[in-house]
mmCIF file of C-alpha atoms in Angstrom:
data_model
loop_
_atom_site.group_PDB
_atom_site.id
_atom_site.type_symbol
_atom_site.label_atom_id
_atom_site.label_comp_id
_atom_site.label_asym_id
_atom_site.label_seq_id
_atom_site.Cartn_x
_atom_site.Cartn_y
_atom_site.Cartn_z
ATOM 1 C CA MET Q 29 -29.377 11.487 -12.625
ATOM 2 C CA THR Q 30 -26.736 8.934 -13.579
ATOM 3 C CA THR Q 31 -24.367 7.740 -10.881
ATOM 4 C CA THR Q 32 -20.817 6.930 -11.981
ATOM 5 C CA THR Q 33 -19.188 4.201 -9.875
ATOM 6 C CA PRO Q 34 -15.478 4.899 -9.490
ATOM 7 C CA THR Q 35 -13.032 2.254 -10.641
ATOM 8 C CA VAL Q 36 -10.864 0.965 -7.784
ATOM 9 C CA VAL Q 37 -7.160 0.701 -8.561
ATOM 10 C CA LEU Q 38 -5.353 -1.481 -5.993
ATOM 11 C CA VAL Q 39 -1.668 -0.669 -5.467
ATOM 12 C CA HIS Q 40 0.368 -3.316 -3.682
ATOM 13 C CA GLY Q 41 3.405 -2.495 -1.562
ATOM 14 C CA ALA Q 42 6.888 -3.898 -1.070
ATOM 15 C CA PHE Q 43 7.545 -7.608 -0.577
ATOM 16 C CA ALA Q 44 4.245 -8.455 -2.310
ATOM 17 C CA ASP Q 45 2.638 -8.421 -5.737
ATOM 18 C CA ALA Q 46 -0.787 -7.717 -7.207
ATOM 19 C CA ALA Q 47 -1.925 -11.278 -6.349
ATOM 20 C CA SER Q 48 -1.924 -10.213 -2.698
ATOM 21 C CA TRP Q 49 -5.153 -8.356 -3.530
ATOM 22 C CA ALA Q 50 -6.912 -11.470 -4.905
ATOM 23 C CA GLY Q 51 -9.407 -11.822 -2.058
ATOM 24 C CA VAL Q 52 -10.211 -8.109 -2.122
ATOM 25 C CA VAL Q 53 -10.683 -8.201 -5.916
ATOM 26 C CA THR Q 54 -13.128 -11.102 -5.519
ATOM 27 C CA GLU Q 55 -15.095 -9.201 -2.857
ATOM 28 C CA LEU Q 56 -15.268 -5.993 -4.903
ATOM 29 C CA GLN Q 57 -16.259 -7.799 -8.102
ATOM 30 C CA ALA Q 58 -19.045 -9.595 -6.219
ATOM 31 C CA ARG Q 59 -20.413 -6.156 -5.316
ATOM 32 C CA GLY Q 60 -20.298 -4.927 -8.914
ATOM 33 C CA ILE Q 61 -17.425 -2.511 -8.293
ATOM 34 C CA PRO Q 62 -14.983 -2.206 -11.205
ATOM 35 C CA VAL Q 63 -11.452 -2.961 -10.037
ATOM 36 C CA LEU Q 64 -7.895 -3.146 -11.427
ATOM 37 C CA ALA Q 65 -4.755 -4.359 -9.629
ATOM 38 C CA PRO Q 66 -1.737 -3.281 -11.692
ATOM 39 C CA PRO Q 67 1.857 -4.151 -10.859
ATOM 40 C CA ASN Q 68 3.691 -1.583 -8.767
ATOM 41 C CA PRO Q 69 7.290 -1.401 -10.161
ATOM 42 C CA LEU Q 70 8.877 -0.832 -6.677
ATOM 43 C CA ARG Q 71 11.808 1.025 -8.213
ATOM 44 C CA GLY Q 72 11.355 4.457 -6.621
ATOM 45 C CA LEU Q 73 8.605 6.671 -5.233
ATOM 46 C CA ALA Q 74 8.533 9.234 -8.055
ATOM 47 C CA SER Q 75 8.678 6.686 -10.866
ATOM 48 C CA ASP Q 76 6.235 4.295 -9.193
ATOM 49 C CA ALA Q 77 3.768 7.125 -8.593
ATOM 50 C CA ALA Q 78 4.094 8.283 -12.193
ATOM 51 C CA TYR Q 79 3.296 4.757 -13.374
ATOM 52 C CA VAL Q 80 0.198 4.438 -11.142
ATOM 53 C CA ALA Q 81 -0.972 7.924 -12.144
ATOM 54 C CA SER Q 82 -0.665 6.908 -15.798
ATOM 55 C CA VAL Q 83 -2.803 3.841 -15.151
ATOM 56 C CA ALA Q 84 -5.449 6.010 -13.492
ATOM 57 C CA ALA Q 85 -5.326 8.571 -16.298
ATOM 58 C CA GLN Q 86 -6.191 5.898 -18.887
ATOM 59 C CA ILE Q 87 -9.358 4.821 -17.039
ATOM 60 C CA ASP Q 88 -12.586 6.441 -18.184
ATOM 61 C CA GLY Q 89 -14.319 8.100 -15.247
ATOM 62 C CA PRO Q 90 -13.416 8.563 -11.584
ATOM 63 C CA VAL Q 91 -10.873 6.429 -9.770
ATOM 64 C CA VAL Q 92 -10.391 5.475 -6.119
ATOM 65 C CA LEU Q 93 -6.796 4.530 -5.374
ATOM 66 C CA ALA Q 94 -6.179 1.986 -2.595
ATOM 67 C CA GLY Q 95 -2.584 1.446 -1.442
ATOM 68 C CA HIS Q 96 -1.131 -1.177 0.878
ATOM 69 C CA SER Q 97 2.054 -0.496 2.848
ATOM 70 C CA TYR Q 98 4.562 1.343 0.589
ATOM 71 C CA GLY Q 99 1.678 1.534 -1.907
ATOM 72 C CA GLY Q 100 0.194 4.137 0.443
ATOM 73 C CA ALA Q 101 3.166 6.413 -0.244
ATOM 74 C CA VAL Q 102 2.668 5.795 -3.966
ATOM 75 C CA ILE Q 103 -1.027 6.740 -3.990
ATOM 76 C CA THR Q 104 -0.281 9.816 -1.881
ATOM 77 C CA VAL Q 105 1.660 11.170 -4.871
ATOM 78 C CA ALA Q 106 -0.260 9.475 -7.720
ATOM 79 C CA GLY Q 107 -3.545 10.674 -6.231
ATOM 80 C CA ALA Q 108 -2.829 14.161 -7.588
ATOM 81 C CA GLN Q 109 -4.014 12.770 -10.925
ATOM 82 C CA GLU Q 110 -7.153 14.683 -11.940
ATOM 83 C CA ASN Q 111 -9.634 11.812 -12.090
ATOM 84 C CA VAL Q 112 -8.662 10.359 -8.720
ATOM 85 C CA VAL Q 113 -11.526 11.136 -6.306
ATOM 86 C CA GLY Q 114 -10.535 9.238 -3.163
ATOM 87 C CA LEU Q 115 -7.671 7.458 -1.411
ATOM 88 C CA VAL Q 116 -7.780 4.335 0.765
ATOM 89 C CA TYR Q 117 -4.778 3.463 2.922
ATOM 90 C CA VAL Q 118 -4.474 -0.209 3.977
ATOM 91 C CA ALA Q 119 -1.825 -0.769 6.669
ATOM 92 C CA ALA Q 120 0.008 1.951 4.836
ATOM 93 C CA TYR Q 121 2.369 4.886 4.939
ATOM 94 C CA VAL Q 122 0.594 8.240 4.591
ATOM 95 C CA LEU Q 123 3.250 10.809 3.694
ATOM 96 C CA GLU Q 124 3.210 14.574 3.917
ATOM 97 C CA GLU Q 125 4.426 16.538 0.893
ATOM 98 C CA GLY Q 126 8.233 16.700 1.018
ATOM 99 C CA GLU Q 127 8.458 13.824 3.528
ATOM 100 C CA SER Q 128 10.194 10.475 2.873
ATOM 101 C CA LEU Q 129 9.410 7.026 4.225
ATOM 102 C CA GLY Q 130 12.572 7.181 6.309
ATOM 103 C CA GLU Q 131 11.592 10.510 7.846
ATOM 104 C CA LEU Q 132 8.088 9.343 8.737
ATOM 105 C CA GLN Q 133 9.354 6.079 10.247
ATOM 106 C CA GLY Q 134 12.125 7.894 12.076
ATOM 107 C CA GLY Q 135 9.702 9.546 14.437
ATOM 108 C CA PHE Q 136 8.565 6.184 15.892
ATOM 109 C CA PRO Q 137 10.164 3.055 17.308
ATOM 110 C CA ASP Q 138 11.352 0.600 14.659
ATOM 111 C CA SER Q 139 9.205 -2.401 13.843
ATOM 112 C CA PRO Q 140 10.794 -5.895 13.622
ATOM 113 C CA LEU Q 141 11.037 -5.368 9.853
ATOM 114 C CA ALA Q 142 14.092 -3.159 10.304
ATOM 115 C CA THR Q 143 16.259 -6.109 11.377
ATOM 116 C CA SER Q 144 14.688 -8.643 9.021
ATOM 117 C CA LEU Q 145 15.733 -7.321 5.616
ATOM 118 C CA LYS Q 146 18.088 -8.954 3.114
ATOM 119 C CA GLN Q 147 20.017 -6.896 0.567
ATOM 120 C CA TRP Q 148 20.284 -7.791 -3.095
ATOM 121 C CA THR Q 149 21.564 -5.798 -6.091
ATOM 122 C CA TYR Q 150 20.173 -5.155 -9.514
ATOM 123 C CA PRO Q 151 21.770 -3.672 -12.651
ATOM 124 C CA VAL Q 152 21.273 -0.007 -13.531
ATOM 125 C CA GLU Q 153 22.008 1.066 -17.091
ATOM 126 C CA GLY Q 154 25.138 3.225 -17.219
ATOM 127 C CA GLY Q 155 25.805 3.047 -13.491
ATOM 128 C CA GLU Q 156 26.767 0.958 -10.494
ATOM 129 C CA PRO Q 157 24.376 -1.775 -9.375
ATOM 130 C CA ALA Q 158 21.602 -0.536 -7.062
ATOM 131 C CA VAL Q 159 20.430 -2.110 -3.825
ATOM 132 C CA GLU Q 160 17.041 -3.732 -3.321
ATOM 133 C CA LEU Q 161 15.540 -5.340 -0.253
ATOM 134 C CA THR Q 162 13.414 -8.384 0.645
ATOM 135 C CA ILE Q 163 12.347 -9.864 3.971
ATOM 136 C CA THR Q 164 14.356 -12.932 5.018
ATOM 137 C CA GLU Q 165 12.301 -16.060 4.512
ATOM 138 C CA ASP Q 166 12.579 -17.131 8.152
ATOM 139 C CA ALA Q 167 11.307 -13.742 9.402
ATOM 140 C CA PHE Q 168 8.614 -13.308 6.750
ATOM 141 C CA PRO Q 169 5.777 -15.177 8.519
ATOM 142 C CA SER Q 170 6.000 -13.327 11.834
ATOM 143 C CA VAL Q 171 6.830 -9.926 10.394
ATOM 144 C CA PHE Q 172 4.545 -9.793 7.383
ATOM 145 C CA ALA Q 173 1.761 -12.334 7.705
ATOM 146 C CA ALA Q 174 1.350 -13.661 11.233
ATOM 147 C CA ASP Q 175 -2.402 -14.291 10.788
ATOM 148 C CA VAL Q 176 -2.111 -16.048 7.417
ATOM 149 C CA PRO Q 177 -1.987 -19.886 7.167
ATOM 150 C CA ALA Q 178 1.575 -21.226 7.129
ATOM 151 C CA GLU Q 179 1.262 -22.897 3.724
ATOM 152 C CA VAL Q 180 0.093 -19.599 2.166
ATOM 153 C CA THR Q 181 2.832 -17.623 3.941
ATOM 154 C CA LYS Q 182 5.531 -19.899 2.504
ATOM 155 C CA VAL Q 183 4.315 -19.103 -0.990
ATOM 156 C CA LEU Q 184 4.105 -15.347 -0.250
ATOM 157 C CA ALA Q 185 7.661 -15.406 1.084
ATOM 158 C CA ALA Q 186 8.988 -17.181 -2.008
ATOM 159 C CA ALA Q 187 7.127 -14.879 -4.407
ATOM 160 C CA GLN Q 188 7.820 -11.526 -2.695
ATOM 161 C CA ARG Q 189 8.979 -8.643 -4.858
ATOM 162 C CA PRO Q 190 11.898 -6.502 -3.681
ATOM 163 C CA LEU Q 191 11.819 -2.761 -3.108
ATOM 164 C CA ALA Q 192 14.618 -0.483 -4.287
ATOM 165 C CA ALA Q 193 16.382 0.740 -1.131
ATOM 166 C CA GLY Q 194 16.519 4.234 -2.571
ATOM 167 C CA ALA Q 195 12.742 4.523 -2.265
ATOM 168 C CA PHE Q 196 13.078 5.051 1.510
ATOM 169 C CA GLY Q 197 14.861 8.335 1.050
ATOM 170 C CA GLU Q 198 12.685 9.899 -1.730
ATOM 171 C CA PRO Q 199 10.473 12.787 -0.666
ATOM 172 C CA ALA Q 200 6.827 12.773 -1.720
ATOM 173 C CA ALA Q 201 6.257 15.356 -4.467
ATOM 174 C CA ALA Q 202 2.583 15.772 -3.482
ATOM 175 C CA ALA Q 203 0.126 14.836 -0.723
ATOM 176 C CA ALA Q 204 -3.175 14.198 -2.511
ATOM 177 C CA TRP Q 205 -5.036 13.735 0.772
ATOM 178 C CA LYS Q 206 -4.877 17.492 1.259
ATOM 179 C CA THR Q 207 -7.479 17.952 -1.482
ATOM 180 C CA LYS Q 208 -9.180 14.522 -1.714
ATOM 181 C CA PRO Q 209 -11.031 12.467 0.864
ATOM 182 C CA ALA Q 210 -9.164 9.588 2.513
ATOM 183 C CA TRP Q 211 -9.975 6.368 4.366
ATOM 184 C CA ALA Q 212 -7.550 4.244 6.359
ATOM 185 C CA LEU Q 213 -7.352 0.778 7.802
ATOM 186 C CA VAL Q 214 -4.906 0.302 10.666
ATOM 187 C CA SER Q 215 -3.609 -3.220 11.337
ATOM 188 C CA GLY Q 216 -3.333 -3.399 15.118
ATOM 189 C CA GLY Q 217 -0.940 -6.364 15.065
ATOM 190 C CA ASP Q 218 1.304 -5.060 12.289
ATOM 191 C CA ARG Q 219 4.978 -5.963 12.746
ATOM 192 C CA ALA Q 220 6.194 -4.554 9.385
ATOM 193 C CA ILE Q 221 4.961 -0.971 9.937
ATOM 194 C CA ASN Q 222 4.544 0.201 13.493
ATOM 195 C CA PRO Q 223 0.777 0.660 13.917
ATOM 196 C CA GLU Q 224 1.520 4.046 15.492
ATOM 197 C CA VAL Q 225 2.928 5.157 12.126
ATOM 198 C CA GLU Q 226 -0.308 4.105 10.440
ATOM 199 C CA ARG Q 227 -2.463 5.864 13.047
ATOM 200 C CA PHE Q 228 -0.418 9.044 12.902
ATOM 201 C CA GLY Q 229 -0.557 9.281 9.100
ATOM 202 C CA ALA Q 230 -4.279 8.524 8.990
ATOM 203 C CA GLN Q 231 -5.033 11.159 11.618
ATOM 204 C CA ARG Q 232 -2.863 13.756 9.903
ATOM 205 C CA ALA Q 233 -4.712 13.151 6.633
ATOM 206 C CA GLY Q 234 -8.121 13.447 8.309
ATOM 207 C CA ALA Q 235 -8.919 9.920 7.097
ATOM 208 C CA THR Q 236 -12.024 8.009 8.055
ATOM 209 C CA THR Q 237 -10.265 5.235 10.003
ATOM 210 C CA VAL Q 238 -10.995 1.691 11.109
ATOM 211 C CA GLU Q 239 -8.638 -0.447 13.130
ATOM 212 C CA ILE Q 240 -8.554 -4.228 13.173
ATOM 213 C CA GLU Q 241 -7.085 -5.500 16.422
ATOM 214 C CA GLY Q 242 -4.513 -8.224 15.905
ATOM 215 C CA ALA Q 243 -4.469 -7.978 12.108
ATOM 216 C CA SER Q 244 -1.056 -8.491 10.518
ATOM 217 C CA HIS Q 245 0.576 -6.421 7.779
ATOM 218 C CA ALA Q 246 -0.935 -8.852 5.248
ATOM 219 C CA VAL Q 247 -4.461 -7.774 6.210
ATOM 220 C CA ALA Q 248 -5.622 -7.763 2.563
ATOM 221 C CA VAL Q 249 -4.803 -11.504 2.481
ATOM 222 C CA SER Q 250 -6.121 -12.431 5.940
ATOM 223 C CA ARG Q 251 -9.117 -10.100 6.111
ATOM 224 C CA PRO Q 252 -10.170 -9.348 2.502
ATOM 225 C CA LYS Q 253 -13.804 -8.699 3.389
ATOM 226 C CA ASP Q 254 -12.890 -6.054 5.970
ATOM 227 C CA VAL Q 255 -10.571 -4.366 3.490
ATOM 228 C CA ALA Q 256 -13.197 -4.507 0.734
ATOM 229 C CA ASP Q 257 -15.822 -3.080 3.114
ATOM 230 C CA LEU Q 258 -13.715 0.054 3.669
ATOM 231 C CA ILE Q 259 -12.946 0.418 -0.024
ATOM 232 C CA ALA Q 260 -16.629 0.026 -0.888
ATOM 233 C CA GLU Q 261 -17.419 2.768 1.624
ATOM 234 C CA ALA Q 262 -15.012 5.067 -0.225
ATOM 235 C CA VAL Q 263 -16.588 4.150 -3.558
ATOM 236 C CA ARG Q 264 -20.071 4.936 -2.299
ATOM 237 C CA ALA Q 265 -18.936 8.251 -0.857
ATOM 238 C CA THR Q 266 -17.235 9.382 -4.073
ATOM 239 C CA ALA Q 267 -19.759 8.066 -6.594
ATOM 240 C CA GLY Q 268 -21.215 11.017 -8.511
#
């Protein structure tokens, strides 16, 4: 009997880019696990999920989607793609079908992120400029990456990618965790997403969950081995 190892597709969240997965990619490659870390457009939940689903659809064989932060919302929808066999949430939002990020967050106390955002605008063809958000550079270290070395955090803050503000109000068109197994890592020291939001979503999804006490939102940067361990567990469980 031939075992097919799923390909891991790593989906970054807001205020980051695919390079934030670098340590996790190194760990997975060292274990012989095929991995891809595409760019997440960060322009809206439906369009971002459609893009990630299209990436998965073009991979031969099964796929495990791993999403960080807002990337968790994206994989919740994109995971409906037929060849996706598992979902891994890393300090992430786990939405219910029909629920938006704003609605999920609204049930819990705000994190410090809420008062640390800067508004920008970007052009939209045929319409008024749209709003996008970044984390202010002075707040970025404490809010996003408190357990990452200062010199690395300065680079992350300068290179962060903005999220379209409209993404917070878009309802999830699907909740793939209802039909596919899920795993979740909760960052106990997260100041971007309230850890209670992460725990609630993981529990609702019936996810196999691990929690890292004191880990920041940037847990994939600060604790890549721990993140890769959970993803590898998902790969082993879904290999067929």
